Short mmCIF file of C-alpha atoms in Angstrom, two decimals:
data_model
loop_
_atom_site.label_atom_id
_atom_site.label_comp_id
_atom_site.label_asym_id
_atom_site.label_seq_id
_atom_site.Cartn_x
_atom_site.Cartn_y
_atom_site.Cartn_z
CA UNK F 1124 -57.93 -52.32 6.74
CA UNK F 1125 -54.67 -50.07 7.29
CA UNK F 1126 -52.73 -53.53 8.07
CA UNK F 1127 -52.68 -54.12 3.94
CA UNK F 1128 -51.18 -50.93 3.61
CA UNK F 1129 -48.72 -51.41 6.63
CA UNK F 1130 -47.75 -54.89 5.24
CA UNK F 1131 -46.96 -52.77 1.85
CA UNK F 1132 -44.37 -51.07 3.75
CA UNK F 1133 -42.74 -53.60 5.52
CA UNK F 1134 -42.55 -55.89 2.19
CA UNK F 1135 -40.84 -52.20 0.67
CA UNK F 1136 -38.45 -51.82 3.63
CA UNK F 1137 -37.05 -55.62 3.72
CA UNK F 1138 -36.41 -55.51 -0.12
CA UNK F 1139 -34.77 -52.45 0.04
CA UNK F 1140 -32.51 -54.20 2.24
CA UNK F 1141 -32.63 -57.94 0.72
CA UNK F 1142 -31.53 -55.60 -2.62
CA UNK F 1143 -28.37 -54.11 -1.18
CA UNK F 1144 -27.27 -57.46 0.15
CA UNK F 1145 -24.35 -58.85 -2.11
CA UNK F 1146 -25.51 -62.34 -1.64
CA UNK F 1147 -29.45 -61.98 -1.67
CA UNK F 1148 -29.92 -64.38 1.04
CA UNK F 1149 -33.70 -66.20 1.24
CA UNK F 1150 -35.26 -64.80 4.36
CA UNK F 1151 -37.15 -67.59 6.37
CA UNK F 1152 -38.55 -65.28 9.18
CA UNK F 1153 -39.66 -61.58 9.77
CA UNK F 1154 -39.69 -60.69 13.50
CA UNK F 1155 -42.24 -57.97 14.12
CA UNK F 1156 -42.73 -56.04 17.45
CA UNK F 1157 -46.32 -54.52 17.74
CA UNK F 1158 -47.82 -52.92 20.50
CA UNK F 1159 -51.28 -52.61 21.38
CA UNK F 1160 -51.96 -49.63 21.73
CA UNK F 1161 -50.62 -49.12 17.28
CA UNK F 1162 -54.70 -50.52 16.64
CA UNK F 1163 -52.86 -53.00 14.63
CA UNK F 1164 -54.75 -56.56 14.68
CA UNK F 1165 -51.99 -59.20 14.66
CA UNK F 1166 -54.70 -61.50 12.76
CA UNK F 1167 -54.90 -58.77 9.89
CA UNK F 1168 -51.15 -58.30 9.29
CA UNK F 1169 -50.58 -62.18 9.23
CA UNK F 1170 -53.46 -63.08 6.49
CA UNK F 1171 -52.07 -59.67 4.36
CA UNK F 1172 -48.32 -60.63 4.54
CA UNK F 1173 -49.02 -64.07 3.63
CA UNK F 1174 -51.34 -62.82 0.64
CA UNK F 1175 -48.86 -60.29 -0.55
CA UNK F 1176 -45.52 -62.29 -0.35
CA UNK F 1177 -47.07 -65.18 -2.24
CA UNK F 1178 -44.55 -64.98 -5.37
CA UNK F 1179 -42.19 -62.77 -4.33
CA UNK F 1180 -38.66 -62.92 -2.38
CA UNK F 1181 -40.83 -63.31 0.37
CA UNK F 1182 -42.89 -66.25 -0.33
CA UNK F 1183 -42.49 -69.25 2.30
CA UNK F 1184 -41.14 -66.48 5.17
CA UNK F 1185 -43.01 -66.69 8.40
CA UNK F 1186 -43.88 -63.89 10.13
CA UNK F 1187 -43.56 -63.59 13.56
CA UNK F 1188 -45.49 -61.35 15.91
CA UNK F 1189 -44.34 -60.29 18.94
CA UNK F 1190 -47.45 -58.44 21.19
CA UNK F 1191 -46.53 -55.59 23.37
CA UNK F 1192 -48.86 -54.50 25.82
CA UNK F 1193 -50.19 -51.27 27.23
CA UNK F 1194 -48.42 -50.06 29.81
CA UNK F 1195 -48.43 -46.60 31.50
CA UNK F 1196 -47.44 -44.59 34.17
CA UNK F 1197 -49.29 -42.63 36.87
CA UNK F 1198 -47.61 -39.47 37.94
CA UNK F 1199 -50.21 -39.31 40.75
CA UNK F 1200 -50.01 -42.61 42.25
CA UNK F 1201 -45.88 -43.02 40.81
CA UNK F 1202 -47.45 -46.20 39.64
CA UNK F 1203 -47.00 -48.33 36.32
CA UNK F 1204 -50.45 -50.22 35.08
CA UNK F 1205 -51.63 -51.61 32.67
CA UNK F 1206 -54.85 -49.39 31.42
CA UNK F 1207 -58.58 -50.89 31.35
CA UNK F 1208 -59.64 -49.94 26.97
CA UNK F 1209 -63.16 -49.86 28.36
CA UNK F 1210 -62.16 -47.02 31.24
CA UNK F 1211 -60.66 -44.70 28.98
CA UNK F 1212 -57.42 -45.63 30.00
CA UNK F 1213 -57.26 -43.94 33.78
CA UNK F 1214 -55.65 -45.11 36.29
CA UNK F 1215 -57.23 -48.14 38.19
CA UNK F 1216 -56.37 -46.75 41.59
CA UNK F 1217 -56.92 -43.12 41.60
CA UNK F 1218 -59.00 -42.61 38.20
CA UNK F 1219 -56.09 -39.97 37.25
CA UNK F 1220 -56.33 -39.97 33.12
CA UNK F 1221 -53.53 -41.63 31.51
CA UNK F 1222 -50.71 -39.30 30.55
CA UNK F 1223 -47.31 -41.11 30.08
CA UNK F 1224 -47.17 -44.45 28.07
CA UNK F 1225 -44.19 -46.74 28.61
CA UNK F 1226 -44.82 -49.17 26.08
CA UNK F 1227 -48.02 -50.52 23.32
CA UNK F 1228 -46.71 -47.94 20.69
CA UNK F 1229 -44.05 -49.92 19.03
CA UNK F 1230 -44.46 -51.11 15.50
CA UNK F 1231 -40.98 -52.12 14.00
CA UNK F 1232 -38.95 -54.79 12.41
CA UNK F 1233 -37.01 -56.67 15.27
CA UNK F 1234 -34.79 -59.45 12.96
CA UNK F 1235 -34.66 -61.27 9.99
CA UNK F 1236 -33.84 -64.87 9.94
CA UNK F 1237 -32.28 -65.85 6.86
CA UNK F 1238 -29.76 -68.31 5.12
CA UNK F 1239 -27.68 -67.37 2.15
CA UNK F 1240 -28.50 -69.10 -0.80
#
């Protein structure tokens, strides 16, 4: 389960910056962009930020997922689509393997919400 791992990070990145705020506001929401082609399961990362935060700076913050699909580009066909996981990812009109993503690899922090204490 990489997402405990993942969710490690992210609680390590948002204190480093919660820590170098002068007024350590309390953060209400984490906005999360995750693609779907990172393997990440959205289900995972929820149930291992809420264990992990419990107690911390964190605990009460919602975090919100924001799914990114698949999408890639056929140089053959000059096509965007969106690629079938159970055909290997080729393109759906002229079976051409898939070769240039355009988006499903992001995995970042979007925005904090938060309200100064």
């Amino acid at each position: 389960m990489h997402e405990t791992d993942m969710t490690k990070a992210l609680i390590g990145t948002i204190r480093e910056w919660w820590d170098s705020q002068p007024e350590q506001p309390t953060i209400q929401k984490v906005h999360l962009i995750v693609g779907a082609f990172t393997c990440v399961e959205p289900a995972s990362l929820q149930f291992a930020f809420d264990a992990q935060t419990q107690g911390t700076f964190l605990d009460g913050a919602q975090l919100v997922i924001k799914d990114v699909p698949l999408v890639a580009h056929c140089h053959t066909c000059q096509a965007d689509y969106r690629p079938d996981f159970g055909n290997q990812y080729g393109c759906p009109t002229c079976h051409s393997p898939m070769e240039d993503i355009r988006s499903g690899r992001e995995l970042k922090i979007d925005r904090f919400e938060c309200v100064n204490a």
